[in-house]
Tab-separated table of C-alpha atoms in Angstrom:
chain	number	residue	atom	x	y	z
A	8	MET	CA	44.728	99.759	74.598
A	9	LYS	CA	47.262	99.883	71.891
A	10	LYS	CA	48.327	103.414	73.028
A	11	LYS	CA	48.705	102.109	76.638
A	12	HIS	CA	50.960	99.204	75.262
A	13	CYS	CA	53.150	101.574	73.318
A	14	ILE	CA	53.727	103.635	76.329
A	15	ILE	CA	54.628	100.822	78.548
A	16	VAL	CA	57.170	99.554	75.818
A	17	LEU	CA	58.640	102.844	75.404
A	18	THR	CA	58.954	103.434	79.205
A	19	MET	CA	60.785	100.166	79.571
A	20	LEU	CA	63.012	100.917	76.788
A	21	LEU	CA	63.915	104.150	78.408
A	22	ALA	CA	64.595	102.382	81.678
A	23	GLY	CA	66.899	99.903	80.070
A	24	LEU	CA	68.639	102.637	78.384
A	25	LEU	CA	69.170	104.502	81.657
A	26	LEU	CA	70.198	101.381	83.341
A	27	PHE	CA	72.626	100.365	80.531
A	28	THR	CA	74.438	104.042	80.673
A	29	GLN	CA	74.984	103.540	84.407
A	30	CYS	CA	77.005	100.327	83.932
A	31	GLY	CA	79.387	101.752	81.659
A	32	SER	CA	81.974	104.549	81.567
A	33	MET	CA	80.915	107.981	82.038
A	34	ARG	CA	82.984	111.336	81.562
A	35	ILE	CA	82.964	113.309	84.765
A	36	PRO	CA	84.194	116.863	85.758
A	37	TYR	CA	87.467	116.898	87.834
A	38	ARG	CA	85.453	117.912	90.798
A	39	ARG	CA	83.529	114.745	91.079
A	40	LEU	CA	86.724	112.685	91.668
A	41	PRO	CA	86.959	111.363	95.124
A	42	GLY	CA	88.911	113.755	97.463
A	43	GLU	CA	91.926	111.553	97.913
A	44	ALA	CA	92.328	111.188	94.169
A	45	LYS	CA	92.497	115.053	93.657
A	46	THR	CA	94.949	115.227	96.715
A	47	PHE	CA	96.991	112.664	94.986
A	48	ILE	CA	97.087	114.487	91.856
A	49	THR	CA	97.945	117.870	93.359
A	50	ALA	CA	100.731	116.303	95.459
A	51	TYR	CA	102.506	114.287	92.844
A	52	PHE	CA	101.670	116.186	89.615
A	53	PRO	CA	101.342	119.910	90.769
A	54	THR	CA	102.140	121.493	87.673
A	55	ARG	CA	99.747	119.277	85.292
A	56	LYS	CA	96.160	119.766	84.672
A	57	CYS	CA	93.527	117.137	84.277
A	58	ILE	CA	92.185	117.042	80.735
A	59	TYR	CA	89.859	114.126	81.011
A	60	ALA	CA	88.164	112.317	84.085
A	61	GLU	CA	86.060	109.208	83.847
A	62	GLN	CA	83.969	107.063	86.046
A	63	ASP	CA	83.973	103.471	85.283
A	64	ARG	CA	81.365	100.972	86.641
A	65	ASP	CA	81.960	97.828	84.229
A	66	ASP	CA	82.057	95.188	86.985
A	67	GLY	CA	79.821	96.752	89.451
A	68	ARG	CA	82.492	98.720	91.216
A	69	LYS	CA	83.382	102.443	90.809
A	70	GLU	CA	86.734	103.050	89.356
A	71	TYR	CA	88.194	106.437	87.948
A	72	LYS	CA	90.481	107.216	85.117
A	73	VAL	CA	92.288	110.426	84.770
A	74	LYS	CA	94.389	111.830	81.911
A	75	LEU	CA	96.649	114.723	82.576
A	76	ASN	CA	97.924	117.304	80.031
A	77	ASP	CA	101.413	115.582	79.786
A	78	GLY	CA	99.854	112.230	78.906
A	79	THR	CA	100.085	110.672	82.294
A	80	GLU	CA	97.202	108.235	82.759
A	81	ILE	CA	96.077	107.404	86.441
A	82	GLU	CA	93.479	104.912	87.649
A	83	PHE	CA	91.908	105.056	91.013
A	84	TYR	CA	89.732	102.901	93.076
A	85	ALA	CA	86.366	104.152	94.531
A	86	THR	CA	88.130	105.302	97.634
A	87	GLY	CA	90.501	107.391	95.614
A	88	ASP	CA	93.624	105.363	96.228
A	89	TRP	CA	95.741	105.040	93.089
A	90	LYS	CA	95.453	101.762	91.238
A	91	LYS	CA	97.790	102.526	88.315
A	92	VAL	CA	99.975	105.312	87.147
A	93	ASP	CA	101.408	105.492	83.620
A	94	CYS	CA	103.803	108.395	82.977
A	95	LYS	CA	103.978	107.857	79.224
A	96	TYR	CA	106.651	110.443	78.578
A	97	ALA	CA	108.194	111.074	81.993
A	98	PHE	CA	109.210	109.263	85.082
A	99	LEU	CA	106.980	108.438	88.173
A	100	PRO	CA	107.396	111.145	90.898
A	101	LEU	CA	109.245	110.085	93.960
A	102	GLY	CA	107.164	109.316	96.956
A	103	ILE	CA	104.373	107.343	95.141
A	104	LEU	CA	106.196	103.972	95.589
A	105	PRO	CA	107.449	102.792	99.022
A	106	GLU	CA	111.088	103.585	99.743
A	107	THR	CA	112.154	100.016	100.391
A	108	LEU	CA	110.754	99.244	96.772
A	109	VAL	CA	112.692	102.106	95.455
A	110	ALA	CA	115.955	101.315	97.184
A	111	ASP	CA	115.828	97.662	95.904
A	112	LEU	CA	115.137	98.787	92.636
A	113	ASP	CA	118.158	101.144	92.630
A	114	THR	CA	120.515	98.215	93.655
A	115	ARG	CA	119.138	95.868	90.978
A	116	CYS	CA	118.785	98.388	88.184
A	117	PRO	CA	121.291	101.425	89.080
A	118	GLY	CA	120.187	104.634	87.215
A	119	MET	CA	116.874	103.120	85.960
A	120	ARG	CA	113.716	105.069	86.742
A	121	VAL	CA	110.152	103.915	86.984
A	122	TYR	CA	107.595	105.141	84.337
A	123	LYS	CA	104.658	102.711	85.263
A	124	ALA	CA	103.435	101.211	88.415
A	125	LYS	CA	100.408	99.120	88.998
A	126	ARG	CA	99.217	98.507	92.573
A	127	GLU	CA	97.805	94.988	92.716
A	128	TYR	CA	96.416	93.013	95.486
A	129	GLY	CA	99.460	92.069	97.650
A	130	GLY	CA	101.907	94.052	95.859
A	131	TYR	CA	103.139	96.197	92.930
A	132	LYS	CA	103.938	95.614	89.403
A	133	ILE	CA	106.691	97.998	88.086
A	134	SER	CA	107.871	99.030	84.541
A	135	ILE	CA	111.302	100.575	84.193
A	136	GLY	CA	111.852	100.445	80.229
A	137	ASN	CA	112.837	97.781	77.749
A	138	GLY	CA	113.509	95.114	80.438
A	139	PRO	CA	110.968	92.901	82.268
A	140	ASP	CA	108.342	94.055	84.455
A	141	MET	CA	109.219	93.775	88.343
A	142	ILE	CA	107.026	92.329	90.814
A	143	TYR	CA	107.179	93.463	94.530
A	144	ALA	CA	105.311	92.504	97.532
A	145	ALA	CA	103.295	95.361	99.382
A	146	ASP	CA	106.338	95.768	101.766
A	147	GLY	CA	108.939	96.384	99.029
A	148	THR	CA	110.207	92.890	98.912
A	149	PHE	CA	111.359	91.822	95.368
A	150	ILE	CA	109.340	88.708	94.295
A	151	ARG	CA	110.246	88.258	90.399
A	152	ASN	CA	110.772	89.439	87.097
A	153	GLU	CA	107.814	89.159	84.566
A	154	PHE	CA	108.502	88.839	80.878
A	155	ASP	CA	105.632	89.814	78.597
């Protein structure tokens, strides 16, 4: 009876441990990223290599995080659409952001380039340097500046 009880407790602990590891972050090989995410990386960062990929399930939804060999960090939704691109030591490649947004940004801040962009529901949050973050609607219309 005592042996049976120990086996049941150990089984429950093992099941709990397996369930817990599925809820958090897990390092994955590049090939397990969604196809759209891999296409995005090869299209906009063709000369860079993926050095780290992670699948995240903290809030019940799958998301992916990727780090490239130049320090760029990219987050993807489960579908493979980009969520956030942070080019730590470079500028965001052209074509990632809508042309209307880039054109408006060029008139507001001539000569400035984007190094970080986050796609949020309904729009974009853009970082260009020492100034405020800029909030844009999904169609590229400027909304406001946001100071940290």
